Short mmCIF file of C-alpha atoms and ligand atoms in Angstrom, two decimals:
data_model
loop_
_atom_site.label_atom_id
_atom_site.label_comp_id
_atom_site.label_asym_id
_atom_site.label_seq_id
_atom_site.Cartn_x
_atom_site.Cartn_y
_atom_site.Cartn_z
CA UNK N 1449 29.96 -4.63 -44.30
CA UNK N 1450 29.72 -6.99 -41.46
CA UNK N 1451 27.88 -5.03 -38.48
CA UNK N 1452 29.94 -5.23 -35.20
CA UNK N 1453 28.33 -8.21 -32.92
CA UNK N 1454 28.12 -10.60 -36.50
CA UNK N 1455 29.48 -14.20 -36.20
CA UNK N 1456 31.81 -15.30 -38.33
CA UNK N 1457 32.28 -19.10 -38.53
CA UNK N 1458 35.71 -20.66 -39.20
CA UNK N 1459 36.63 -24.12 -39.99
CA UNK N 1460 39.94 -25.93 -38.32
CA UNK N 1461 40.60 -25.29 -34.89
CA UNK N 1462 43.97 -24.99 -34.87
CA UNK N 1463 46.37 -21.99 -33.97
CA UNK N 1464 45.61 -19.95 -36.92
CA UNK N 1465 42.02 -19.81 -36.10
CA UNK N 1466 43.15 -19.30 -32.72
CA UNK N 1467 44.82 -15.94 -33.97
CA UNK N 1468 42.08 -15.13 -36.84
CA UNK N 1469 39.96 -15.23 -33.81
CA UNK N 1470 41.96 -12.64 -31.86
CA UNK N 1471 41.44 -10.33 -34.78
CA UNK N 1472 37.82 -10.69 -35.26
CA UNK N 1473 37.14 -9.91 -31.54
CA UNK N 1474 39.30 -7.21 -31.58
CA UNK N 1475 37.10 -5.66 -34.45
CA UNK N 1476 33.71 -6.88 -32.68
CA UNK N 1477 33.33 -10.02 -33.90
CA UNK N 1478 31.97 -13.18 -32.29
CA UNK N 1479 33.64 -16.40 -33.66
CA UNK N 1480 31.87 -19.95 -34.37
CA UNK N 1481 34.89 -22.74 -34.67
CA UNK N 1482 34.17 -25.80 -36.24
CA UNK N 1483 36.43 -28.28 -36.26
CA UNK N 1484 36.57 -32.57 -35.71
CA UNK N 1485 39.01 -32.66 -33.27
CA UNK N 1486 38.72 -33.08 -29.71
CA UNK N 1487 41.33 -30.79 -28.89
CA UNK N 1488 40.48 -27.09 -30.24
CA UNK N 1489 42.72 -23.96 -29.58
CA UNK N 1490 40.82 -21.58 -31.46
CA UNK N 1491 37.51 -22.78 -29.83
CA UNK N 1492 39.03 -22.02 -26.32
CA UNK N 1493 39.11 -18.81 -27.41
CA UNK N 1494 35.99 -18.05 -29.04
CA UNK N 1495 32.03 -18.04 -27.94
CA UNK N 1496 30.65 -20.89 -30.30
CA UNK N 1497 32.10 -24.21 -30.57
CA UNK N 1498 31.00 -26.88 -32.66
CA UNK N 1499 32.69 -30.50 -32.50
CA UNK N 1500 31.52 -32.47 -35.40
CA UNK N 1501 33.06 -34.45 -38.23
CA UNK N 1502 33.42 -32.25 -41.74
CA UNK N 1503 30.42 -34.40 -43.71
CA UNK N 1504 27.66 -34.36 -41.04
CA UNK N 1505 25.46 -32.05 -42.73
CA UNK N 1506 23.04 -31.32 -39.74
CA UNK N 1507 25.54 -29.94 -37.69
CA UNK N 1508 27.31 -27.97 -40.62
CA UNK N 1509 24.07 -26.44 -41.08
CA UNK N 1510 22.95 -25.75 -37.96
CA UNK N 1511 26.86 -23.86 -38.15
CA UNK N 1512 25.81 -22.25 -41.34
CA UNK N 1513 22.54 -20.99 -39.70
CA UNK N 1514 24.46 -19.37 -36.65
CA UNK N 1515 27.53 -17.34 -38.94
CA UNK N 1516 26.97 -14.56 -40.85
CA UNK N 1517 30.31 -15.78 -43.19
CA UNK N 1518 32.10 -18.45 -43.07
CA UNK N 1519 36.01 -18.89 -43.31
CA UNK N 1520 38.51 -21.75 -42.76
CA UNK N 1521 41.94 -21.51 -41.57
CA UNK N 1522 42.71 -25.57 -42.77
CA UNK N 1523 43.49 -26.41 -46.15
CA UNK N 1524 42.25 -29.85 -46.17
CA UNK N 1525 38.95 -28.95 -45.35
CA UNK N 1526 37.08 -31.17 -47.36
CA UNK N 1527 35.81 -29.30 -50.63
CA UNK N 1528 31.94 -31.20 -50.15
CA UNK N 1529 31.90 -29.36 -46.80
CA UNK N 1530 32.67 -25.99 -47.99
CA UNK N 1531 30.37 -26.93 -51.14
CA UNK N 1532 27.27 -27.87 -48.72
CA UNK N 1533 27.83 -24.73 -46.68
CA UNK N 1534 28.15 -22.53 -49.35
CA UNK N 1535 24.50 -23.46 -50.14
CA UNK N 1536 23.43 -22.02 -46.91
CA UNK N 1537 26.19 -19.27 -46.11
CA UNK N 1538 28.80 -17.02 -47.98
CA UNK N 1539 32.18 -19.04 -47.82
CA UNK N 1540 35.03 -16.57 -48.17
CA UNK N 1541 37.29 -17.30 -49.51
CA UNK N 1542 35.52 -19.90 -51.71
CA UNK N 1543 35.88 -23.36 -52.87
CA UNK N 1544 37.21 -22.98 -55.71
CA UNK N 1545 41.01 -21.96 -54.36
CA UNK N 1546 41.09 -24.69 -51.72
CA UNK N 1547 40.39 -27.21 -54.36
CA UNK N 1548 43.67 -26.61 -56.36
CA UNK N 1549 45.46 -26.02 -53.16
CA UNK N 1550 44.43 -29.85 -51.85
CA UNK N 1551 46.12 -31.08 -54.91
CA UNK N 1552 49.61 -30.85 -55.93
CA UNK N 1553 49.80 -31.96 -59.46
CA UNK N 1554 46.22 -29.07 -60.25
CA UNK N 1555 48.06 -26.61 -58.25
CA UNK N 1556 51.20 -26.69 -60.78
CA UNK N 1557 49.22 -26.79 -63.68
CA UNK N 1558 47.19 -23.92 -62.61
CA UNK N 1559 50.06 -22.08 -61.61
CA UNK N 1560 51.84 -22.70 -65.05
CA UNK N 1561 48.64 -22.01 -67.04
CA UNK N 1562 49.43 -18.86 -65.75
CA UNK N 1563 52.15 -17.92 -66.52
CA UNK N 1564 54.46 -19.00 -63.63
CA UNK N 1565 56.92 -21.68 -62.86
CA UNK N 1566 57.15 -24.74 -60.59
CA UNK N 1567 60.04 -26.82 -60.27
CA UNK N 1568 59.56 -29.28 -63.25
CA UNK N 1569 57.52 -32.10 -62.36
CA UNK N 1570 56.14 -35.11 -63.25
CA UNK N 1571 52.94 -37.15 -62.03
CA UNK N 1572 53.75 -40.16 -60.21
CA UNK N 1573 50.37 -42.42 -60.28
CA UNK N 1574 51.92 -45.87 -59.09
CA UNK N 1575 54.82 -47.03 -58.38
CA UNK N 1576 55.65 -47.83 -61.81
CA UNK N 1577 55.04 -44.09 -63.18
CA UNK N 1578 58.22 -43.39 -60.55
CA UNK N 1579 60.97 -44.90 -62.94
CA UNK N 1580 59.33 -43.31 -65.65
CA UNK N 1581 59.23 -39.67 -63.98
CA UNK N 1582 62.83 -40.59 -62.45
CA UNK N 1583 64.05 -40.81 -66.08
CA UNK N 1584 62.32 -37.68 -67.29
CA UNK N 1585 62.98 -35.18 -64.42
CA UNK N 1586 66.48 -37.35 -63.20
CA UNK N 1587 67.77 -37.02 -59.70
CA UNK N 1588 68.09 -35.89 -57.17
CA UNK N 1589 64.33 -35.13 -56.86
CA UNK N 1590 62.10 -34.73 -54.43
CA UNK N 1591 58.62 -36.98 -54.00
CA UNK N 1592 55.13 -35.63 -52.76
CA UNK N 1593 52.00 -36.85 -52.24
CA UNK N 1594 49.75 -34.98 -54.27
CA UNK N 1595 47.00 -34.49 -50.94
CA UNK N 1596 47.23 -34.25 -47.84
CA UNK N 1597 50.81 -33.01 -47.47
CA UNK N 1598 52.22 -29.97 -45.39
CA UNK N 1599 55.41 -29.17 -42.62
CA UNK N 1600 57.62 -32.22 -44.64
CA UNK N 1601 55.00 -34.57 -44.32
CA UNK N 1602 54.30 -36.65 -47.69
CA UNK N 1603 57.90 -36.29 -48.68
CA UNK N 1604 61.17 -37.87 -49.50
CA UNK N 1605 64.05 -37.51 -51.34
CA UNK N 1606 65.38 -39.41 -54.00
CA UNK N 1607 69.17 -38.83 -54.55
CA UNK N 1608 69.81 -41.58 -56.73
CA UNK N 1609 67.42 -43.94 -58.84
CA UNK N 1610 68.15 -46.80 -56.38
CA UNK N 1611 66.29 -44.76 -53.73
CA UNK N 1612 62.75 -44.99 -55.41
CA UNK N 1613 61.54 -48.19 -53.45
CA UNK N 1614 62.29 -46.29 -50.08
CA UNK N 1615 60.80 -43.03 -51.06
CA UNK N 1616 57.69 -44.63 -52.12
CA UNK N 1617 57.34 -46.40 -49.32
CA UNK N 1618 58.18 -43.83 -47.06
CA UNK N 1619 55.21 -41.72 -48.52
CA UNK N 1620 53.03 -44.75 -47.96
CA UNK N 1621 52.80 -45.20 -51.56
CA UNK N 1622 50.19 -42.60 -52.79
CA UNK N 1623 49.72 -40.93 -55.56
CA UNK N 1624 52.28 -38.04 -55.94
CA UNK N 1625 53.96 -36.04 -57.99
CA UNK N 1626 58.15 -36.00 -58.72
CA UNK N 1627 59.55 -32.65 -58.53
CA UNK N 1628 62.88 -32.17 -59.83
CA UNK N 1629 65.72 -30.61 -57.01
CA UNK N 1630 65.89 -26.76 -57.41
CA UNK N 1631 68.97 -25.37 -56.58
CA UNK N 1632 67.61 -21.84 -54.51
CA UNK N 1633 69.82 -19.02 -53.22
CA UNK N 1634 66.81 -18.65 -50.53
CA UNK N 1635 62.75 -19.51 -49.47
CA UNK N 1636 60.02 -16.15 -49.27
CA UNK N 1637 57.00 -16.37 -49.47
CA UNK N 1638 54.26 -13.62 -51.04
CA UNK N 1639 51.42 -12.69 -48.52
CA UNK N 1640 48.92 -10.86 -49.95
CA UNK N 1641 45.14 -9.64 -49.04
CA UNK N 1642 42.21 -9.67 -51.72
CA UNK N 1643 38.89 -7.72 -50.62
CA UNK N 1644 35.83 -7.97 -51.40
CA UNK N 1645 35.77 -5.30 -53.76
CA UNK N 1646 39.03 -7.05 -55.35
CA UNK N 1647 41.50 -4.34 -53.94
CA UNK N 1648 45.04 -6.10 -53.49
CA UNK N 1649 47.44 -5.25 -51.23
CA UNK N 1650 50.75 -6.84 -50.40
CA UNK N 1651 53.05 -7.31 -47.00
CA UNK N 1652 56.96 -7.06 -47.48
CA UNK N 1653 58.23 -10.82 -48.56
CA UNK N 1654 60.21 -12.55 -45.80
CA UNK N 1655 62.70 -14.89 -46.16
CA UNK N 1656 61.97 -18.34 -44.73
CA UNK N 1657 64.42 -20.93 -43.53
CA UNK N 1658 63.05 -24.48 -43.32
CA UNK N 1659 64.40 -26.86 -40.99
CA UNK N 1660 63.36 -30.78 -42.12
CA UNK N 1661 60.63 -29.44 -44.25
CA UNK N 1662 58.92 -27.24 -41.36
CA UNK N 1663 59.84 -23.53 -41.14
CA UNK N 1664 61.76 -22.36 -38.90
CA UNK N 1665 62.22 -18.96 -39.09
CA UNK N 1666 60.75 -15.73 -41.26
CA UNK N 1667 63.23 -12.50 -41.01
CA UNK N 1668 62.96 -9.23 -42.77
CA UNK N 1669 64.52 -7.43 -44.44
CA UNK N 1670 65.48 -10.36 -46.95
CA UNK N 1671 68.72 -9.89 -49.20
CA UNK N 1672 68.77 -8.39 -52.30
CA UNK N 1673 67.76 -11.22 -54.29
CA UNK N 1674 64.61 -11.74 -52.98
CA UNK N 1675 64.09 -8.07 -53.04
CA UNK N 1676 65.11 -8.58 -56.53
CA UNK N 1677 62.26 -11.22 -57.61
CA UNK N 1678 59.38 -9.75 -55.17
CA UNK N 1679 57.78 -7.95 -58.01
CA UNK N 1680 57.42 -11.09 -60.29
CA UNK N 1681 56.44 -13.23 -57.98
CA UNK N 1682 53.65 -10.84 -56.42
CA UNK N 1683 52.11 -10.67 -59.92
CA UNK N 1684 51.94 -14.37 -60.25
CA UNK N 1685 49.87 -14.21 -56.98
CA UNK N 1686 47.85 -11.39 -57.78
CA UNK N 1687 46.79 -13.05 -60.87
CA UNK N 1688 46.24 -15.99 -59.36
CA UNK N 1689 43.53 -14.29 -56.54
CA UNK N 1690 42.17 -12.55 -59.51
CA UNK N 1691 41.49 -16.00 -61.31
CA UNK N 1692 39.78 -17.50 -58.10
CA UNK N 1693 37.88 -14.30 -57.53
CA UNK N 1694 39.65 -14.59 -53.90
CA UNK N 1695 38.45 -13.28 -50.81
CA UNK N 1696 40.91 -13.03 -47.82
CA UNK N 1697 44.95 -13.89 -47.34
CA UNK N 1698 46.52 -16.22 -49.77
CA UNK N 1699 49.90 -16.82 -49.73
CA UNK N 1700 52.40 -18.09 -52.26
CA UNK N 1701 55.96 -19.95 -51.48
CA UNK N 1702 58.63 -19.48 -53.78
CA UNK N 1703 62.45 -20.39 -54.26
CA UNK N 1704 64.53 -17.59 -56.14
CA UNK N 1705 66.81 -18.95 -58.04
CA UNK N 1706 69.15 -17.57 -60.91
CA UNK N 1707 66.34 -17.83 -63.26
CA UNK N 1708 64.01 -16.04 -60.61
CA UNK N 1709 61.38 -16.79 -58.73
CA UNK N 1710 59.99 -20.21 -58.95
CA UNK N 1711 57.13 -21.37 -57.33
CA UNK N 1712 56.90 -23.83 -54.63
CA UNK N 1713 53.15 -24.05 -53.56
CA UNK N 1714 50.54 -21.96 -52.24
CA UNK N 1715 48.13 -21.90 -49.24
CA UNK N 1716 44.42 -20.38 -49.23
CA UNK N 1717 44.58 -18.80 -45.64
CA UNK N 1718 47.34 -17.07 -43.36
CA UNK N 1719 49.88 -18.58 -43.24
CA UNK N 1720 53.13 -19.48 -40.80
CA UNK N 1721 55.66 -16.94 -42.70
CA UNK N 1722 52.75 -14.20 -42.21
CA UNK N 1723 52.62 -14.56 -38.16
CA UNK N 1724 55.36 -11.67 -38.18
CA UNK N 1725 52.84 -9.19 -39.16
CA UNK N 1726 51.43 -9.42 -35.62
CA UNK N 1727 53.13 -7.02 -34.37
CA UNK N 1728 55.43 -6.03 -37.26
CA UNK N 1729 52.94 -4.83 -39.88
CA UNK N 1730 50.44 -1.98 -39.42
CA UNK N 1731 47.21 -4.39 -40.09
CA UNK N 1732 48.42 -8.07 -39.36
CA UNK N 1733 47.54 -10.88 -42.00
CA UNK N 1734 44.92 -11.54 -39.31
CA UNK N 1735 43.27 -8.82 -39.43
CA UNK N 1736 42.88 -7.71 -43.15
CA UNK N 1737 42.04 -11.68 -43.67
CA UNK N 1738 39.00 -10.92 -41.22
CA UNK N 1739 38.30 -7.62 -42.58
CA UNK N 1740 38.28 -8.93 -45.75
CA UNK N 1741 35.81 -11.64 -45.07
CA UNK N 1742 33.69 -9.13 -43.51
CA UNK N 1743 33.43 -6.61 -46.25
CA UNK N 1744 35.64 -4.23 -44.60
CA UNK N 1745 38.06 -1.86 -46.10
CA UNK N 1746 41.51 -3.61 -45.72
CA UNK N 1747 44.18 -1.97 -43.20
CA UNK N 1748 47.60 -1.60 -44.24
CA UNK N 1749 50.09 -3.75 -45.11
CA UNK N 1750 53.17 -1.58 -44.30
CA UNK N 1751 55.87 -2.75 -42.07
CA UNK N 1752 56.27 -0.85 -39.40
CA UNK N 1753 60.14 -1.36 -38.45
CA UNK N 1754 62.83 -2.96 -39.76
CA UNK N 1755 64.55 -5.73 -38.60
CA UNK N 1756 61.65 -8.43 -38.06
CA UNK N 1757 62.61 -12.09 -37.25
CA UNK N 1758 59.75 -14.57 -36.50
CA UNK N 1759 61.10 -17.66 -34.94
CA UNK N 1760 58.74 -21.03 -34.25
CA UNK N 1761 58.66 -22.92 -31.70
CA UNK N 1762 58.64 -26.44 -32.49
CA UNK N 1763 58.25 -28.99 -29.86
CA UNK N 1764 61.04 -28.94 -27.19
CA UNK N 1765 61.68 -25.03 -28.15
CA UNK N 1766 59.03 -24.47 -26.12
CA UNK N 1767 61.01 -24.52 -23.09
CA UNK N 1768 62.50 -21.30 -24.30
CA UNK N 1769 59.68 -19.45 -23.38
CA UNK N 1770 60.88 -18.24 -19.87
CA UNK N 1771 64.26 -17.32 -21.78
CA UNK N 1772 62.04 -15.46 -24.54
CA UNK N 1773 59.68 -13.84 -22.06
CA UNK N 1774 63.29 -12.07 -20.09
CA UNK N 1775 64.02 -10.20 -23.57
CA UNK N 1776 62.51 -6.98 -23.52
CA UNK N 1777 61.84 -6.77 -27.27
CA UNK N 1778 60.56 -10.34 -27.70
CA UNK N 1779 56.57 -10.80 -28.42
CA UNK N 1780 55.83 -14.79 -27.15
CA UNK N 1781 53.14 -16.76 -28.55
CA UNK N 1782 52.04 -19.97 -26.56
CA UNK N 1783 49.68 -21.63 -28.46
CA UNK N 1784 48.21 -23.77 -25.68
CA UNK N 1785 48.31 -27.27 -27.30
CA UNK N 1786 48.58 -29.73 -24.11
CA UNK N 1787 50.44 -32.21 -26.38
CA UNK N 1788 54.38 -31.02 -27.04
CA UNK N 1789 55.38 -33.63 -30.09
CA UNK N 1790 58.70 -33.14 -32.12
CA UNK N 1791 57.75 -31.23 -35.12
CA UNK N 1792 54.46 -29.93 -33.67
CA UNK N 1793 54.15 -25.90 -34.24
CA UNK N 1794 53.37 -25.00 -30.15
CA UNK N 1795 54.18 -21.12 -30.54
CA UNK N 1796 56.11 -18.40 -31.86
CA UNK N 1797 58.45 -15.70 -31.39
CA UNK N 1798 58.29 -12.11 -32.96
CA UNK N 1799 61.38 -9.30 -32.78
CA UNK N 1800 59.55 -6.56 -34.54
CA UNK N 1801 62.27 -3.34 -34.85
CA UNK N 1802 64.86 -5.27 -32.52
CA UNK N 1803 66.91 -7.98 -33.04
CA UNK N 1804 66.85 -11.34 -30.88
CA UNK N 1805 69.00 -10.92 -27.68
P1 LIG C 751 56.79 -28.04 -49.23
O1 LIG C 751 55.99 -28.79 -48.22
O2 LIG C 751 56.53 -28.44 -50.62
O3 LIG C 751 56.73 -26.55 -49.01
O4 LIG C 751 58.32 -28.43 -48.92
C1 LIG C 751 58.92 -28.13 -47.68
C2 LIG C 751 60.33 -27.63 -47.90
O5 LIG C 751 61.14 -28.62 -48.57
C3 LIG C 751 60.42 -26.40 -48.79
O6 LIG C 751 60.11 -25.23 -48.12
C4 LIG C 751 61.88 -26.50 -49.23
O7 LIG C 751 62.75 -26.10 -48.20
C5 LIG C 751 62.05 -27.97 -49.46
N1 LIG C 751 61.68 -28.30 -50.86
C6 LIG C 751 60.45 -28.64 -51.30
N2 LIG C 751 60.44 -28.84 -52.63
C7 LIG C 751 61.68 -28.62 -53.08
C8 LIG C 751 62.32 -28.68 -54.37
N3 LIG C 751 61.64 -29.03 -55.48
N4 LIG C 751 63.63 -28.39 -54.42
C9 LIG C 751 64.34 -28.05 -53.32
N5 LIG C 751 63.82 -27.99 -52.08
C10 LIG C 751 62.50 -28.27 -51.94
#
């Protein structure tokens, strides 16, 4: 166990290290954020700051030398970084989750090796390889760049064949994968916490609604279906954490469909659909993903009221904060980026036991 006054390092510098952050203090824990970017709103938050590109080693080991763990709340986080820093620190959770995460086409294999099932799919190499996958998995599909992808970015859609030049072009014509068009009653996603001493516990599913490939909102309870399909697709997960010897939150999207749950992707970190347990769950996904990482016995997962709704706000939404801050039962979340850009996550919005007014 991590003794109160411990730093814990953690790599990205966006909003969920922001919140990770939050928890960690709140259980006695300094933070360390090291992240590239100029702009940081985890760092303004935390004592230790480090500005420095992912593959300069001096300054990831100076990093290493000042945390007593080290987490990352990115998942494209270069794997060599977490490999060099796992030579001079405990990484949790470890590399080997965030390399099948970066990559589409592993992550399905994985998954199916398994035991559970993605949309079908097909790799898509070159350009070329698209007519081919077109003809096996036929349309309409959907196209994704095998790295670097996330909030609908890396995507098109392909409704027809005649579509393929545009979609390839519009995802700048990398390597990607062709997933065939699954027909879903509705989006959840599995949140679950894996500690150190490989105890797993679960949160209640949401259901996610997706607006242009970027959620939009979580809500709980979800209907019956999802209810229905929780089970199934909460083993899937914990067998996948159990393969990875996982440390931390990991999270799993799925679509149920009339053949049940099938798996979209997965994320090695808290996640957007998990920001609900804030104030909704007992221990947030914050918090157990922190006292995880520090040896600690996990809190609990239970919800503590029914109905929960978790709305983002995506660029010009957040000019409903004033509105948001007059409900009673609302709980805002500013994020404190100084750039508002359409699509870009600037806060959120929790209703936890209350409904939005
Ligand atoms: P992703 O970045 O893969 O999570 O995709 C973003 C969103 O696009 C998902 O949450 C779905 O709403 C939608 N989507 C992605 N893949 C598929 C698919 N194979 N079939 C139907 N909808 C999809």
């Amino acid at each position: 166990m991590l003794p109160p006054g411990s730093t814990i390092g953690i790599l990205g510098g966006g909003q969920l290290g922001r919140m990770l952050a939050v928890a960690a203090a709140q259980l006695g824990y300094k933070v360390h954020v090291y992240a590239p970017d100029a702009e940081s709103v985890a760092a303004e938050v935390t004592a230790h700051h480090s500005q420095a590109a992912w593959d300069d080693e001096p300054r990831l080991a100076a990093f290493a030398a000042a945390c007593a763990v080290v987490t990352y709340e990115f998942e494209n986080v270069p794997v060599d970084t977490v490999r060099f820093l796992s030579g001079h620190v405990a990484v949790r959770p470890g590399v080997a989750g965030l390399k099948i995460a970066q990559d589409r086409l592993e992550e399905k294999s994985f998954v199916a090796g398994l035991g559970g099932r993605p949309a079908p799919f097909a790799a898509v190499p070159d350009r070329a390889a698209l007519d081919a996958a077109l003809a096996a998995i036929g349309a309409p599909a959907i196209l994704k760049t095998v790295r670097m992808g996330y909030d609908g970015k890396g995507q098109a859609r392909i409704m027809t064949p005649a579509d393929a030049d545009t979609a390839w072009e519009a995802i700048g014509r990398h390597a990607a994968v062709l997933e065939g068009f699954v027909t879903f009653a509705h989006e959840f996603s599995v949140i679950l916490v894996r500690g150190i001493d490989g105890e797993v516990c679960f949160w209640d599913s949401p259901v996610n609604v997706h607006e242009g490939g970027i959620l939009a909102t979580s809500c709980l309870p979800p209907p019956q279906v999802v209810l229905d399909q929780q089970d199934e697709a909460r083993a899937l997960m914990a067998k996948i954490a159990e393969e990875l010897d996982y440390v931390g939150v990991l999270t799993g999207e799925f679509f149920a469909t009339d053949d049940g749950p099938v798996f979209n992707e997965m994320a090695p970190r808290v996640h957007n659909s998990g920001h609900w347990t804030i104030e909704g769950a007992v221990a947030s996904q914050f918090e157990n993903h922190i006292r995880a990482v520090a040896g600690l016995p996990l809190g609990s997962t239970a919800t503590r009221a029914l109905p929960v709704t978790m709305r983002n706000l995506i660029g010009a939404d957040i000019a409903d904060i004033p509105a948001l801050l007059a409900d009673e039962n609302c709980h805002v979340h500013h994020y404190s980026k100084t750039e508002v850009r359409e699509g870009r996550k600037l806060g959120h919005a929790t209703w936890s036991g209350a409904s939005p007014a």
